[in-house]
PDB file of C-alpha atoms in Angstrom:
ATOM      1  CA  MET N  66     113.993  32.922  51.285  1.00 41.00           C
ATOM      2  CA  ARG N  67     114.154  36.303  51.385  1.00 41.00           C
ATOM      3  CA  ILE N  68     114.414  36.854  54.770  1.00 40.00           C
ATOM      4  CA  VAL N  69     117.797  35.778  54.993  1.00 42.00           C
ATOM      5  CA  ALA N  70     118.429  37.726  51.870  1.00 41.00           C
ATOM      6  CA  ALA N  71     117.801  40.595  53.798  1.00 42.00           C
ATOM      7  CA  VAL N  72     119.647  39.472  57.285  1.00 41.00           C
ATOM      8  CA  ALA N  73     122.577  38.811  54.696  1.00 42.00           C
ATOM      9  CA  ALA N  74     122.389  42.655  54.064  1.00 40.00           C
ATOM     10  CA  LEU N  75     122.138  43.831  57.753  1.00 40.00           C
ATOM     11  CA  LEU N  76     125.270  41.727  58.702  1.00 41.00           C
ATOM     12  CA  LEU N  77     127.554  43.176  55.627  1.00 39.00           C
ATOM     13  CA  GLY N  78     127.309  46.415  57.260  1.00 38.00           C
ATOM     14  CA  SER N  79     128.384  44.572  60.934  1.00 39.00           C
ATOM     15  CA  CYS N  80     131.945  44.577  61.745  1.00 38.00           C
ATOM     16  CA  ALA N  81     131.737  45.392  65.761  1.00 36.00           C
ATOM     17  CA  THR N  82     133.977  43.071  67.893  1.00 34.00           C
ATOM     18  CA  ARG N  83     122.922  34.353  73.221  1.00 36.00           C
ATOM     19  CA  PRO N  84     121.183  37.232  75.042  1.00 33.00           C
ATOM     20  CA  GLU N  85     120.251  34.285  77.247  1.00 37.00           C
ATOM     21  CA  HIS N  86     123.938  33.075  78.037  1.00 35.00           C
ATOM     22  CA  ALA N  87     124.737  36.975  78.585  1.00 35.00           C
ATOM     23  CA  ARG N  88     121.985  37.348  81.203  1.00 34.00           C
ATOM     24  CA  ARG N  89     123.171  34.304  82.878  1.00 36.00           C
ATOM     25  CA  SER N  90     126.870  35.290  82.998  1.00 36.00           C
ATOM     26  CA  GLU N  91     126.203  38.520  84.650  1.00 33.00           C
ATOM     27  CA  ALA N  92     127.186  38.428  88.473  1.00 32.00           C
ATOM     28  CA  THR N  93     124.572  36.089  89.608  1.00 34.00           C
ATOM     29  CA  ILE N  94     126.921  34.332  91.592  1.00 37.00           C
ATOM     30  CA  GLY N  95     127.888  36.128  93.851  1.00 35.00           C
ATOM     31  CA  ARG N  96     124.055  37.222  94.470  1.00 36.00           C
ATOM     32  CA  ALA N  97     122.543  33.833  94.565  1.00 41.00           C
ATOM     33  CA  GLY N  98     125.393  32.491  96.352  1.00 43.00           C
ATOM     34  CA  THR N  99     126.079  29.438  93.975  1.00 56.00           C
ATOM     35  CA  THR N 100     130.017  28.647  94.138  1.00 68.00           C
ATOM     36  CA  ALA N 101     131.425  27.289  90.842  1.00 70.00           C
ATOM     37  CA  SER N 102     132.109  24.180  92.475  1.00 76.00           C
ATOM     38  CA  ALA N 103     128.937  23.615  94.029  1.00 76.00           C
ATOM     39  CA  ALA N 104     127.107  24.134  90.105  1.00 76.00           C
ATOM     40  CA  LEU N 105     129.672  21.736  88.496  1.00 83.00           C
ATOM     41  CA  ASP N 106     128.288  18.857  91.061  1.00 81.00           C
ATOM     42  CA  THR N 107     124.954  19.494  89.976  1.00 85.00           C
ATOM     43  CA  CYS N 108     125.543  17.804  86.625  1.00 93.00           C
ATOM     44  CA  GLY N 109     129.039  15.760  85.639  1.00 92.00           C
ATOM     45  CA  PRO N 110     130.061  15.168  81.741  1.00 94.00           C
ATOM     46  CA  TYR N 111     128.102  12.659  80.355  1.00 95.00           C
ATOM     47  CA  ALA N 112     131.081  11.100  78.869  1.00 94.00           C
ATOM     48  CA  PRO N 113     134.527  11.670  78.351  1.00 95.00           C
ATOM     49  CA  PHE N 114     135.872  13.682  75.429  1.00 97.00           C
ATOM     50  CA  ALA N 115     137.422  12.038  72.781  1.00 97.00           C
ATOM     51  CA  ALA N 116     138.033  13.363  69.133  1.00 97.00           C
ATOM     52  CA  ALA N 117     138.802   9.636  67.980  1.00 98.00           C
ATOM     53  CA  LYS N 118     135.625   8.677  68.687  1.00 98.00           C
ATOM     54  CA  PHE N 119     133.731  10.468  66.334  1.00 98.00           C
ATOM     55  CA  THR N 120     134.263   8.923  62.894  1.00 98.00           C
ATOM     56  CA  LYS N 121     131.433   9.888  61.235  1.00 98.00           C
ATOM     57  CA  ALA N 122     130.672  13.035  63.561  1.00 98.00           C
ATOM     58  CA  THR N 123     128.604  14.795  60.864  1.00 98.00           C
ATOM     59  CA  ALA N 124     126.230  11.778  60.406  1.00 98.00           C
ATOM     60  CA  VAL N 125     124.065  13.390  62.864  1.00 98.00           C
ATOM     61  CA  ASP N 126     120.975  11.122  62.578  1.00 98.00           C
ATOM     62  CA  ASN N 127     120.078  11.070  66.482  1.00 98.00           C
ATOM     63  CA  GLU N 128     116.403   9.884  66.769  1.00 97.00           C
ATOM     64  CA  TRP N 129     115.470  12.832  68.978  1.00 98.00           C
ATOM     65  CA  PHE N 130     117.791  15.545  67.307  1.00 98.00           C
ATOM     66  CA  PRO N 131     118.633  14.868  63.923  1.00 98.00           C
ATOM     67  CA  LEU N 132     120.115  17.508  62.142  1.00 98.00           C
ATOM     68  CA  VAL N 133     120.219  16.977  58.218  1.00 98.00           C
ATOM     69  CA  PRO N 134     121.440  19.755  55.925  1.00 98.00           C
ATOM     70  CA  GLY N 135     118.994  22.208  54.757  1.00 98.00           C
ATOM     71  CA  THR N 136     116.567  21.748  57.511  1.00 98.00           C
ATOM     72  CA  GLN N 137     114.855  24.401  58.544  1.00 98.00           C
ATOM     73  CA  MET N 138     112.311  24.409  61.686  1.00 98.00           C
ATOM     74  CA  ILE N 139     110.486  27.753  62.614  1.00 97.00           C
ATOM     75  CA  TYR N 140     108.881  28.213  65.990  1.00 97.00           C
ATOM     76  CA  ASP N 141     106.391  30.768  67.393  1.00 97.00           C
ATOM     77  CA  GLY N 142     105.412  32.060  70.816  1.00 96.00           C
ATOM     78  CA  ARG N 143     106.208  34.487  73.442  1.00 94.00           C
ATOM     79  CA  SER N 144     108.398  35.777  76.461  1.00 92.00           C
ATOM     80  CA  VAL N 145     108.494  38.431  78.565  1.00 89.00           C
ATOM     81  CA  GLN N 146     111.093  41.364  77.710  1.00 84.00           C
ATOM     82  CA  ASP N 147     111.523  44.065  80.300  1.00 84.00           C
ATOM     83  CA  GLY N 148     108.236  42.998  81.991  1.00 87.00           C
ATOM     84  CA  THR N 149     106.101  43.130  78.937  1.00 89.00           C
ATOM     85  CA  PRO N 150     105.145  39.797  76.827  1.00 92.00           C
ATOM     86  CA  VAL N 151     105.637  39.951  73.275  1.00 92.00           C
ATOM     87  CA  ALA N 152     105.963  38.003  70.264  1.00 95.00           C
ATOM     88  CA  HIS N 153     109.287  35.210  69.658  1.00 95.00           C
ATOM     89  CA  HIS N 154     109.987  34.069  66.840  1.00 96.00           C
ATOM     90  CA  GLU N 155     112.836  31.495  65.919  1.00 97.00           C
ATOM     91  CA  GLU N 156     114.113  29.959  63.044  1.00 98.00           C
ATOM     92  CA  PHE N 157     116.926  27.113  63.440  1.00 98.00           C
ATOM     93  CA  THR N 158     118.463  26.052  60.136  1.00 98.00           C
ATOM     94  CA  VAL N 159     120.660  23.219  59.597  1.00 98.00           C
ATOM     95  CA  THR N 160     123.369  25.006  57.010  1.00 98.00           C
ATOM     96  CA  GLY N 161     125.323  23.174  54.617  1.00 98.00           C
ATOM     97  CA  LEU N 162     128.658  24.231  55.867  1.00 98.00           C
ATOM     98  CA  THR N 163     131.026  22.266  58.605  1.00 98.00           C
ATOM     99  CA  LYS N 164     133.938  23.285  60.620  1.00 98.00           C
ATOM    100  CA  VAL N 165     136.229  21.366  62.846  1.00 98.00           C
ATOM    101  CA  VAL N 166     136.387  22.216  66.126  1.00 98.00           C
ATOM    102  CA  ASN N 167     139.443  20.470  68.597  1.00 97.00           C
ATOM    103  CA  GLY N 168     139.914  17.471  66.008  1.00 97.00           C
ATOM    104  CA  VAL N 169     136.225  17.290  65.002  1.00 98.00           C
ATOM    105  CA  ARG N 170     134.405  18.029  61.923  1.00 98.00           C
ATOM    106  CA  THR N 171     130.949  19.487  63.135  1.00 98.00           C
ATOM    107  CA  VAL N 172     127.570  20.435  61.796  1.00 98.00           C
ATOM    108  CA  VAL N 173     126.721  24.079  61.704  1.00 98.00           C
ATOM    109  CA  VAL N 174     123.897  25.614  62.556  1.00 98.00           C
ATOM    110  CA  ILE N 175     122.341  28.584  62.574  1.00 98.00           C
ATOM    111  CA  ASP N 176     119.747  29.582  65.058  1.00 98.00           C
ATOM    112  CA  ARG N 177     117.812  32.968  64.639  1.00 97.00           C
ATOM    113  CA  ASP N 178     116.267  34.645  67.523  1.00 95.00           C
ATOM    114  CA  LEU N 179     113.373  37.613  66.976  1.00 94.00           C
ATOM    115  CA  HIS N 180     111.493  39.431  69.561  1.00 91.00           C
ATOM    116  CA  ASP N 181     108.343  41.480  68.553  1.00 91.00           C
ATOM    117  CA  GLY N 182     109.288  41.284  65.384  1.00 91.00           C
ATOM    118  CA  LYS N 183     113.315  42.636  65.897  1.00 92.00           C
ATOM    119  CA  LEU N 184     116.673  40.879  65.732  1.00 94.00           C
ATOM    120  CA  ASP N 185     117.714  39.848  69.392  1.00 93.00           C
ATOM    121  CA  GLU N 186     120.269  37.297  68.541  1.00 95.00           C
ATOM    122  CA  GLN N 187     121.864  35.249  66.230  1.00 97.00           C
ATOM    123  CA  GLU N 188     124.170  32.230  66.449  1.00 98.00           C
ATOM    124  CA  LEU N 189     126.144  29.588  65.083  1.00 98.00           C
ATOM    125  CA  SER N 190     126.266  26.379  67.275  1.00 98.00           C
ATOM    126  CA  PHE N 191     128.666  23.215  66.250  1.00 98.00           C
ATOM    127  CA  PHE N 192     127.368  20.030  66.519  1.00 98.00           C
ATOM    128  CA  ALA N 193     128.911  16.498  66.185  1.00 98.00           C
ATOM    129  CA  GLN N 194     127.594  13.124  66.807  1.00 98.00           C
ATOM    130  CA  ASP N 195     129.748  10.663  68.361  1.00 98.00           C
ATOM    131  CA  ASP N 196     130.195   7.005  67.470  1.00 98.00           C
ATOM    132  CA  ASP N 197     127.797   6.004  70.175  1.00 98.00           C
ATOM    133  CA  GLY N 198     124.994   8.253  68.938  1.00 98.00           C
ATOM    134  CA  ASN N 199     125.424  11.125  71.602  1.00 98.00           C
ATOM    135  CA  VAL N 200     124.957  14.842  69.840  1.00 98.00           C
ATOM    136  CA  TRP N 201     128.234  17.185  71.621  1.00 98.00           C
ATOM    137  CA  ASN N 202     127.587  20.559  71.684  1.00 98.00           C
ATOM    138  CA  MET N 203     131.087  21.783  70.500  1.00 98.00           C
ATOM    139  CA  GLY N 204     131.262  25.454  70.751  1.00 98.00           C
ATOM    140  CA  GLU N 205     128.713  28.479  69.938  1.00 98.00           C
ATOM    141  CA  TYR N 206     129.351  32.241  68.230  1.00 98.00           C
ATOM    142  CA  PRO N 207     126.266  34.188  69.420  1.00 97.00           C
ATOM    143  CA  GLU N 208     125.746  37.818  68.511  1.00 97.00           C
ATOM    144  CA  ASP N 209     123.299  40.117  70.108  1.00 96.00           C
ATOM    145  CA  TYR N 210     121.280  42.766  69.138  1.00 95.00           C
ATOM    146  CA  GLU N 211     119.688  45.764  70.156  1.00 91.00           C
ATOM    147  CA  ASP N 212     116.686  46.800  68.262  1.00 83.00           C
ATOM    148  CA  GLY N 213     118.052  44.948  65.344  1.00 80.00           C
ATOM    149  CA  LYS N 214     121.433  46.515  65.776  1.00 90.00           C
ATOM    150  CA  PHE N 215     124.677  44.273  66.638  1.00 93.00           C
ATOM    151  CA  THR N 216     125.877  45.405  69.854  1.00 95.00           C
ATOM    152  CA  GLY N 217     128.738  42.659  70.568  1.00 94.00           C
ATOM    153  CA  ALA N 218     129.427  38.894  71.004  1.00 95.00           C
ATOM    154  CA  PRO N 219     130.726  38.222  74.815  1.00 94.00           C
ATOM    155  CA  ASP N 220     129.363  34.840  74.665  1.00 95.00           C
ATOM    156  CA  ALA N 221     131.353  33.138  72.137  1.00 97.00           C
ATOM    157  CA  TRP N 222     132.901  29.338  72.700  1.00 97.00           C
ATOM    158  CA  ILE N 223     134.787  26.788  71.294  1.00 98.00           C
ATOM    159  CA  ASN N 224     135.712  23.241  72.912  1.00 98.00           C
ATOM    160  CA  ALA N 225     139.176  23.241  74.384  1.00 97.00           C
ATOM    161  CA  ALA N 226     139.804  26.972  73.895  1.00 96.00           C
ATOM    162  CA  ALA N 227     139.988  29.063  77.075  1.00 92.00           C
ATOM    163  CA  GLY N 228     139.207  26.161  79.289  1.00 94.00           C
ATOM    164  CA  ALA N 229     136.122  25.413  77.458  1.00 97.00           C
ATOM    165  CA  GLU N 230     134.354  21.952  77.495  1.00 97.00           C
ATOM    166  CA  ALA N 231     131.970  20.654  75.053  1.00 98.00           C
ATOM    167  CA  GLY N 232     128.970  18.664  75.952  1.00 98.00           C
ATOM    168  CA  VAL N 233     126.134  16.526  75.012  1.00 98.00           C
ATOM    169  CA  GLN N 234     123.237  18.195  73.811  1.00 98.00           C
ATOM    170  CA  MET N 235     121.441  15.127  73.249  1.00 98.00           C
ATOM    171  CA  THR N 236     121.823  11.317  74.500  1.00 98.00           C
ATOM    172  CA  ALA N 237     121.765   8.295  72.447  1.00 97.00           C
ATOM    173  CA  HIS N 238     119.253   6.903  74.250  1.00 96.00           C
ATOM    174  CA  PRO N 239     117.263   8.933  77.069  1.00 97.00           C
ATOM    175  CA  GLN N 240     116.212   7.476  80.008  1.00 95.00           C
ATOM    176  CA  PRO N 241     114.122   9.471  82.238  1.00 96.00           C
ATOM    177  CA  GLY N 242     115.477   9.554  85.572  1.00 91.00           C
ATOM    178  CA  ALA N 243     118.699   9.129  84.668  1.00 96.00           C
ATOM    179  CA  PRO N 244     121.357  11.278  86.147  1.00 96.00           C
ATOM    180  CA  ALA N 245     121.732  14.995  84.921  1.00 97.00           C
ATOM    181  CA  TYR N 246     124.197  15.786  82.466  1.00 97.00           C
ATOM    182  CA  ARG N 247     126.443  19.006  80.746  1.00 97.00           C
ATOM    183  CA  GLN N 248     125.585  20.121  77.776  1.00 97.00           C
ATOM    184  CA  GLY N 249     128.382  22.857  78.126  1.00 96.00           C
ATOM    185  CA  TYR N 250     130.982  24.165  80.449  1.00 95.00           C
ATOM    186  CA  VAL N 251     132.932  27.602  80.066  1.00 95.00           C
ATOM    187  CA  PRO N 252     134.576  29.124  83.050  1.00 93.00           C
ATOM    188  CA  ALA N 253     135.572  32.478  80.818  1.00 92.00           C
ATOM    189  CA  ILE N 254     131.925  33.189  80.557  1.00 92.00           C
ATOM    190  CA  THR N 255     130.445  31.506  83.479  1.00 90.00           C
ATOM    191  CA  PHE N 256     128.397  29.481  81.306  1.00 92.00           C
ATOM    192  CA  LEU N 257     127.284  25.831  82.442  1.00 94.00           C
ATOM    193  CA  ASP N 258     124.352  24.092  81.308  1.00 95.00           C
ATOM    194  CA  CYS N 259     122.450  21.243  82.477  1.00 97.00           C
ATOM    195  CA  ALA N 260     119.902  18.586  81.160  1.00 98.00           C
ATOM    196  CA  GLN N 261     117.820  15.859  82.385  1.00 98.00           C
ATOM    197  CA  SER N 262     115.675  13.562  80.613  1.00 97.00           C
ATOM    198  CA  LEU N 263     112.342  13.585  82.800  1.00 97.00           C
ATOM    199  CA  GLN N 264     109.083  11.641  80.549  1.00 96.00           C
ATOM    200  CA  VAL N 265     108.492  10.143  77.270  1.00 95.00           C
ATOM    201  CA  GLY N 266     105.792   9.387  75.939  1.00 93.00           C
ATOM    202  CA  GLN N 267     103.415  12.503  76.148  1.00 90.00           C
ATOM    203  CA  LYS N 268     100.916  13.903  73.684  1.00 93.00           C
ATOM    204  CA  VAL N 269     102.401  17.101  72.240  1.00 93.00           C
ATOM    205  CA  CYS N 270     100.972  19.019  69.513  1.00 87.00           C
ATOM    206  CA  ASP N 271     102.484  22.134  67.244  1.00 77.00           C
ATOM    207  CA  ALA N 272     100.691  23.725  64.657  1.00 75.00           C
ATOM    208  CA  THR N 273      99.836  21.063  62.630  1.00 82.00           C
ATOM    209  CA  THR N 274     100.531  17.866  63.734  1.00 89.00           C
ATOM    210  CA  CYS N 275     100.185  15.852  67.463  1.00 94.00           C
ATOM    211  CA  TYR N 276     102.845  13.636  68.426  1.00 95.00           C
ATOM    212  CA  THR N 277     102.685  10.886  70.919  1.00 93.00           C
ATOM    213  CA  ASP N 278     106.309   9.334  70.716  1.00 94.00           C
ATOM    214  CA  THR N 279     107.875  12.045  72.453  1.00 97.00           C
ATOM    215  CA  LEU N 280     110.545  13.117  74.985  1.00 97.00           C
ATOM    216  CA  LEU N 281     110.983  15.720  77.762  1.00 98.00           C
ATOM    217  CA  VAL N 282     114.193  17.413  78.776  1.00 98.00           C
ATOM    218  CA  ASP N 283     114.752  19.592  81.284  1.00 97.00           C
ATOM    219  CA  GLU N 284     117.595  22.199  80.906  1.00 97.00           C
ATOM    220  CA  TRP N 285     118.852  24.768  83.300  1.00 95.00           C
ATOM    221  CA  SER N 286     122.094  26.915  84.718  1.00 93.00           C
ATOM    222  CA  PRO N 287     122.847  26.105  88.067  1.00 92.00           C
ATOM    223  CA  LEU N 288     125.472  28.744  87.852  1.00 89.00           C
ATOM    224  CA  ASP N 289     122.073  31.192  87.690  1.00 86.00           C
ATOM    225  CA  PRO N 290     119.614  29.725  90.032  1.00 84.00           C
ATOM    226  CA  GLY N 291     117.263  32.609  89.221  1.00 87.00           C
ATOM    227  CA  SER N 292     116.560  31.930  85.437  1.00 89.00           C
ATOM    228  CA  GLY N 293     114.653  28.858  86.102  1.00 93.00           C
ATOM    229  CA  HIS N 294     114.086  26.033  83.993  1.00 95.00           C
ATOM    230  CA  GLN N 295     113.212  25.474  80.482  1.00 96.00           C
ATOM    231  CA  ARG N 296     111.022  22.301  79.295  1.00 97.00           C
ATOM    232  CA  LYS N 297     112.020  20.777  75.906  1.00 97.00           C
ATOM    233  CA  PHE N 298     109.775  18.887  74.153  1.00 97.00           C
ATOM    234  CA  TYR N 299     111.040  16.408  71.439  1.00 97.00           C
ATOM    235  CA  ALA N 300     109.473  14.304  68.719  1.00 97.00           C
ATOM    236  CA  ALA N 301     111.182  11.556  67.374  1.00 96.00           C
ATOM    237  CA  GLY N 302     112.255  11.851  63.993  1.00 96.00           C
ATOM    238  CA  VAL N 303     111.625  15.190  64.155  1.00 96.00           C
ATOM    239  CA  GLY N 304     113.679  17.002  66.850  1.00 97.00           C
ATOM    240  CA  THR N 305     112.235  20.082  69.373  1.00 97.00           C
ATOM    241  CA  VAL N 306     108.587  20.343  69.010  1.00 96.00           C
ATOM    242  CA  LYS N 307     107.909  22.373  72.133  1.00 96.00           C
ATOM    243  CA  VAL N 308     108.931  24.860  74.541  1.00 96.00           C
ATOM    244  CA  SER N 309     108.142  25.971  77.701  1.00 95.00           C
ATOM    245  CA  ALA N 310     109.348  27.186  81.484  1.00 93.00           C
ATOM    246  CA  VAL N 311     109.095  26.824  85.024  1.00 94.00           C
ATOM    247  CA  ASP N 312     110.115  30.185  87.327  1.00 91.00           C
ATOM    248  CA  ASP N 313     111.993  31.481  84.319  1.00 88.00           C
ATOM    249  CA  PRO N 314     111.001  35.310  84.660  1.00 89.00           C
ATOM    250  CA  GLU N 315     111.235  35.227  80.402  1.00 88.00           C
ATOM    251  CA  ALA N 316     108.615  32.732  80.618  1.00 89.00           C
ATOM    252  CA  GLU N 317     109.389  31.707  77.325  1.00 92.00           C
ATOM    253  CA  THR N 318     106.649  29.625  74.850  1.00 95.00           C
ATOM    254  CA  LEU N 319     107.416  28.363  71.743  1.00 96.00           C
ATOM    255  CA  ARG N 320     105.936  25.723  69.420  1.00 96.00           C
ATOM    256  CA  LEU N 321     106.971  24.480  65.989  1.00 96.00           C
ATOM    257  CA  THR N 322     104.856  26.399  63.404  1.00 95.00           C
ATOM    258  CA  VAL N 323     106.753  24.841  59.751  1.00 95.00           C
ATOM    259  CA  LYS N 324     109.365  22.512  58.888  1.00 96.00           C
ATOM    260  CA  LYS N 325     110.819  22.440  55.996  1.00 97.00           C
ATOM    261  CA  THR N 326     113.964  21.511  53.353  1.00 98.00           C
ATOM    262  CA  LEU N 327     115.384  24.519  51.522  1.00 98.00           C
ATOM    263  CA  ASP N 328     115.694  24.100  48.431  1.00 98.00           C
ATOM    264  CA  PRO N 329     119.231  24.382  47.014  1.00 98.00           C
ATOM    265  CA  ALA N 330     119.268  28.307  46.113  1.00 98.00           C
ATOM    266  CA  GLN N 331     117.961  28.527  49.882  1.00 98.00           C
ATOM    267  CA  LEU N 332     120.610  26.586  51.197  1.00 98.00           C
ATOM    268  CA  HIS N 333     123.262  28.953  49.635  1.00 98.00           C
ATOM    269  CA  GLU N 334     121.839  31.796  51.009  1.00 98.00           C
ATOM    270  CA  VAL N 335     121.836  30.381  54.493  1.00 98.00           C
ATOM    271  CA  ASP N 336     125.262  29.277  53.666  1.00 98.00           C
ATOM    272  CA  THR N 337     126.301  32.832  53.340  1.00 98.00           C
ATOM    273  CA  VAL N 338     124.807  34.244  56.387  1.00 97.00           C
ATOM    274  CA  ALA N 339     126.840  31.863  58.490  1.00 98.00           C
ATOM    275  CA  ARG N 340     130.138  32.214  56.250  1.00 98.00           C
ATOM    276  CA  LEU N 341     130.036  36.231  57.217  1.00 97.00           C
ATOM    277  CA  MET N 342     129.459  35.296  61.140  1.00 97.00           C
ATOM    278  CA  ASP N 343     131.957  32.595  61.174  1.00 98.00           C
ATOM    279  CA  THR N 344     134.211  35.767  59.447  1.00 97.00           C
ATOM    280  CA  ARG N 345     133.220  38.077  61.932  1.00 96.00           C
ATOM    281  CA  ALA N 346     133.832  35.586  64.849  1.00 97.00           C
ATOM    282  CA  TYR N 347     137.877  35.698  64.550  1.00 97.00           C
ATOM    283  CA  ARG N 348     137.508  39.637  65.081  1.00 96.00           C
ATOM    284  CA  ASN N 349     134.747  39.378  67.659  1.00 96.00           C
ATOM    285  CA  ALA N 350     135.890  36.361  69.443  1.00 95.00           C
ATOM    286  CA  PRO N 351     139.408  35.739  69.016  1.00 95.00           C
ATOM    287  CA  ALA N 352     140.248  34.165  72.188  1.00 93.00           C
ATOM    288  CA  ALA N 353     137.568  31.091  71.372  1.00 94.00           C
ATOM    289  CA  TYR N 354     137.958  31.066  67.318  1.00 95.00           C
ATOM    290  CA  ALA N 355     141.532  31.473  66.805  1.00 93.00           C
ATOM    291  CA  ALA N 356     142.854  28.180  66.608  1.00 92.00           C
ATOM    292  CA  THR N 357     140.016  27.175  63.890  1.00 95.00           C
ATOM    293  CA  GLU N 358     139.562  27.359  60.984  1.00 95.00           C
ATOM    294  CA  PRO N 359     136.619  28.689  58.636  1.00 97.00           C
ATOM    295  CA  ALA N 360     133.505  26.794  57.829  1.00 98.00           C
ATOM    296  CA  SER N 361     133.495  25.169  54.660  1.00 96.00           C
TER     297      SER N 361
END
């Protein structure tokens, strides 16, 4: 996977201290008149976090969000940037690495976003599955880029560091119409993501396959109502196959175009990139990262 090798070369030159999160954390609370307490009432924690309930945390086999090391999912679509529709490309790869976050060993995922062929964001996410089958988002390290050049990582967070709270990325048994739940709350960066299961059984097609066993989840940020909603379609045993938007100024749309398993050499390249990012995070986001051990 030569594209990953090229990214590794780029990252070796980045030594400075999710655009999506960055946009949502800027002064939108005062403008929209939404208070933190009112926003928190919109969606509560799905379940209390307890490290003792993650006895097989890295065996993420949730039907709707499986995370098998070496799996790479590639998405293509469009989004609006500065008022202009541009091509949007995303690469979601489950690395062979793990990282302990607040007493729980997590699976490390690297997610790359490119707009018009230029790297816009590169993020490490840390996921773990509890004993009930819920997949938790335990933290994120997003690096922002402009015209392909690294500009900073202001929106990193790790569960329990600086008041950050992990949230459930995908429930074990989604029920349409069930109450909304938090996917993460980080007051230090004004980050709050909520989700709610809407429908099951819609027919959804990607580039090569049509699925009928699907789940539709609505995601939004109550702290920034102007950012609209993101609708994600999941196929059983696959994961995300389609993304659409409602009242989102960026009007992001994505479809799964490739799902593959990396060979050992390709996975090694991806792991190398993830390790470089993880190492940089201790310089760029010490408040979040200081209490963690390096990914391995």
